[in-house]
Amino acid sequence: MIVTNYSTDEKTFLELTMKKVKQIVLYMFVLFFFTNSFALAQNAEDVVKYRKNIMKAIGSHISVIASNVKGKVVIESDIIPHAKALYLTISSINIEKTFPSDTAPNDNLKTKSLSEIWEKPKEFALALNNSVKKANDLLSATETKDMKLIGKALGALGKSCGACHKTFRKEK
């Protein structure tokens, strides 16, 4: 049974509460709309910078692991965390968002990415997936703490990265 006999104070309170709820819903809608509008209207140059930063991060994690494998530094406690970060970084690359069509090479956009990324999307995805697999293999190898095994897995990852760069990136 629903009671509808509210006092004047209760009615006023309910009316104010409903008014606040409506305002909050409106604010949330506006915030959601504008946030998504800005997200959809990404600047191609910013996406290219973003993707370069991802590649730099990958390179940094590889360098830390390689420095340990080569014996330049011996901070073995850094190997597993960097292998995890490397795997997470590579495996989280979303091709559609990190390589949208408006970031393909053109006269107005400075990028080392080759047009083959957009002309051969399946091959690009396969190359990326191969690197994800090799990064996972490296992560597994780091858990053994066997430097020879880690070095071998790191070399395999390097080859997969190099194969992708050879096909899909301008030479330095």
Short mmCIF file of C-alpha atoms in Angstrom, two decimals:
data_model
loop_
_atom_site.label_atom_id
_atom_site.label_comp_id
_atom_site.label_asym_id
_atom_site.label_seq_id
_atom_site.Cartn_x
_atom_site.Cartn_y
_atom_site.Cartn_z
CA MET A 1 0.00 0.00 0.00
CA ILE A 2 1.46 3.38 -1.05
CA VAL A 3 0.85 6.25 1.29
CA THR A 4 0.34 9.59 -0.44
CA ASN A 5 -0.75 11.70 2.49
CA TYR A 6 2.38 13.79 2.95
CA SER A 7 2.62 16.83 5.14
CA THR A 8 3.52 20.16 3.57
CA ASP A 9 7.10 19.85 4.84
CA GLU A 10 7.41 16.34 3.43
CA LYS A 11 6.04 17.47 0.05
CA THR A 12 8.47 20.37 -0.06
CA PHE A 13 11.34 18.05 0.84
CA LEU A 14 10.33 15.53 -1.85
CA GLU A 15 9.95 18.26 -4.46
CA LEU A 16 13.39 19.68 -3.63
CA THR A 17 14.89 16.20 -3.64
CA MET A 18 13.40 15.39 -7.04
CA LYS A 19 14.59 18.74 -8.37
CA LYS A 20 18.13 17.95 -7.17
CA VAL A 21 17.99 14.47 -8.69
CA LYS A 22 16.90 15.93 -12.02
CA GLN A 23 19.75 18.45 -11.88
CA ILE A 24 22.29 15.75 -11.09
CA VAL A 25 21.02 13.57 -13.94
CA LEU A 26 21.20 16.55 -16.29
CA TYR A 27 24.77 17.36 -15.17
CA MET A 28 25.80 13.75 -15.61
CA PHE A 29 24.30 13.67 -19.10
CA VAL A 30 26.08 16.88 -20.10
CA LEU A 31 29.36 15.66 -18.62
CA PHE A 32 29.03 12.30 -20.36
CA PHE A 33 28.13 13.91 -23.68
CA PHE A 34 31.00 16.40 -23.67
CA THR A 35 33.56 13.91 -22.35
CA ASN A 36 32.73 11.46 -25.12
CA SER A 37 32.60 14.22 -27.73
CA PHE A 38 36.10 15.32 -26.81
CA ALA A 39 37.32 11.73 -26.77
CA LEU A 40 35.95 11.19 -30.27
CA ALA A 41 37.51 14.39 -31.57
CA GLN A 42 41.10 13.39 -30.95
CA ASN A 43 43.79 15.31 -32.70
CA ALA A 44 45.79 13.08 -35.08
CA GLU A 45 49.08 14.64 -33.94
CA ASP A 46 48.24 13.84 -30.31
CA VAL A 47 47.49 10.23 -31.21
CA VAL A 48 50.83 9.95 -33.02
CA LYS A 49 52.62 11.39 -29.95
CA TYR A 50 50.71 8.95 -27.76
CA ARG A 51 51.74 6.00 -29.92
CA LYS A 52 55.37 7.18 -29.91
CA ASN A 53 55.25 7.25 -26.11
CA ILE A 54 53.96 3.68 -26.07
CA MET A 55 56.89 2.61 -28.26
CA LYS A 56 59.34 4.49 -26.02
CA ALA A 57 57.89 2.73 -22.98
CA ILE A 58 58.31 -0.63 -24.68
CA GLY A 59 61.90 0.25 -25.54
CA SER A 60 62.62 1.36 -21.98
CA HIS A 61 61.35 -1.91 -20.49
CA ILE A 62 63.38 -3.91 -23.01
CA SER A 63 66.50 -1.85 -22.16
CA VAL A 64 66.16 -2.54 -18.43
CA ILE A 65 65.83 -6.28 -19.04
CA ALA A 66 68.66 -6.30 -21.61
CA SER A 67 70.99 -4.42 -19.25
CA ASN A 68 70.52 -7.17 -16.69
CA VAL A 69 70.86 -9.99 -19.20
CA LYS A 70 74.08 -8.50 -20.57
CA GLY A 71 75.42 -7.97 -17.07
CA LYS A 72 75.80 -4.21 -17.48
CA VAL A 73 73.84 -3.87 -14.25
CA VAL A 74 72.68 -6.59 -11.92
CA ILE A 75 69.38 -5.61 -10.38
CA GLU A 76 67.55 -8.86 -10.93
CA SER A 77 64.61 -7.69 -8.84
CA ASP A 78 63.78 -5.29 -11.71
CA ILE A 79 63.52 -7.95 -14.39
CA ILE A 80 60.11 -9.47 -13.59
CA PRO A 81 58.32 -6.13 -12.99
CA HIS A 82 59.65 -4.74 -16.27
CA ALA A 83 58.74 -7.93 -18.13
CA LYS A 84 55.20 -7.64 -16.73
CA ALA A 85 55.00 -3.96 -17.66
CA LEU A 86 56.34 -4.77 -21.13
CA TYR A 87 53.77 -7.50 -21.66
CA LEU A 88 50.94 -5.30 -20.39
CA THR A 89 52.04 -2.39 -22.58
CA ILE A 90 52.29 -4.45 -25.77
CA SER A 91 49.15 -6.50 -25.15
CA SER A 92 47.03 -3.45 -24.38
CA ILE A 93 47.68 -1.74 -27.72
CA ASN A 94 44.31 -1.21 -29.36
CA ILE A 95 45.08 -0.97 -33.07
CA GLU A 96 41.87 0.87 -33.99
CA LYS A 97 42.44 3.55 -31.35
CA THR A 98 46.24 3.74 -31.45
CA PHE A 99 46.45 3.64 -35.25
CA PRO A 100 43.22 5.32 -36.45
CA SER A 101 43.01 6.01 -40.18
CA ASP A 102 43.47 9.77 -39.74
CA THR A 103 47.00 9.09 -38.39
CA ALA A 104 48.19 7.43 -41.59
CA PRO A 105 51.17 9.19 -43.22
CA ASN A 106 50.32 12.37 -45.07
CA ASP A 107 51.93 15.72 -45.90
CA ASN A 108 50.60 17.36 -42.74
CA LEU A 109 51.45 14.65 -40.23
CA LYS A 110 54.94 13.64 -39.14
CA THR A 111 54.97 9.90 -38.45
CA LYS A 112 57.34 7.01 -39.06
CA SER A 113 54.38 4.69 -39.55
CA LEU A 114 54.10 3.36 -43.07
CA SER A 115 50.83 3.23 -45.00
CA GLU A 116 51.08 -0.59 -44.95
CA ILE A 117 49.55 -0.49 -41.46
CA TRP A 118 46.27 0.67 -42.96
CA GLU A 119 46.67 -1.14 -46.29
CA LYS A 120 47.40 -4.51 -44.65
CA PRO A 121 45.53 -4.42 -41.33
CA LYS A 122 45.41 -8.21 -40.91
CA GLU A 123 49.15 -8.53 -41.36
CA PHE A 124 49.74 -5.68 -38.92
CA ALA A 125 47.48 -7.31 -36.34
CA LEU A 126 49.31 -10.63 -36.80
CA ALA A 127 52.67 -8.89 -36.30
CA LEU A 128 51.42 -7.20 -33.14
CA ASN A 129 49.95 -10.47 -31.85
CA ASN A 130 53.29 -12.18 -32.48
CA SER A 131 55.00 -9.55 -30.33
CA VAL A 132 52.38 -10.05 -27.62
CA LYS A 133 53.13 -13.79 -27.65
CA LYS A 134 56.88 -13.17 -27.51
CA ALA A 135 56.43 -10.70 -24.63
CA ASN A 136 54.41 -13.36 -22.78
CA ASP A 137 57.18 -15.90 -23.46
CA LEU A 138 59.69 -13.42 -22.06
CA LEU A 139 57.57 -12.94 -18.95
CA SER A 140 57.46 -16.72 -18.45
CA ALA A 141 61.23 -16.92 -18.91
CA THR A 142 61.87 -14.19 -16.33
CA GLU A 143 60.04 -16.22 -13.71
CA THR A 144 62.69 -18.96 -14.08
CA LYS A 145 65.47 -16.42 -13.28
CA ASP A 146 67.64 -18.24 -15.84
CA MET A 147 69.52 -15.44 -17.62
CA LYS A 148 70.25 -17.57 -20.71
CA LEU A 149 66.57 -18.42 -21.11
CA ILE A 150 65.62 -14.78 -20.49
CA GLY A 151 68.18 -13.64 -23.07
CA LYS A 152 66.84 -16.10 -25.64
CA ALA A 153 63.24 -14.95 -25.04
CA LEU A 154 64.33 -11.30 -25.18
CA GLY A 155 66.07 -11.96 -28.50
CA ALA A 156 62.91 -13.57 -29.90
CA LEU A 157 60.86 -10.55 -28.82
CA GLY A 158 63.42 -8.25 -30.42
CA LYS A 159 63.14 -10.18 -33.69
CA SER A 160 59.35 -9.91 -33.66
CA CYS A 161 59.53 -6.16 -32.96
CA GLY A 162 62.14 -5.78 -35.71
CA ALA A 163 60.01 -7.69 -38.22
CA CYS A 164 57.07 -5.40 -37.48
CA HIS A 165 59.24 -2.30 -37.79
CA LYS A 166 60.77 -3.52 -41.07
CA THR A 167 57.34 -3.87 -42.65
CA PHE A 168 55.35 -1.11 -40.97
CA ARG A 169 57.78 1.65 -39.94
CA LYS A 170 60.10 3.95 -41.86
CA GLU A 171 63.77 3.33 -41.30
CA LYS A 172 65.45 5.64 -38.83
#
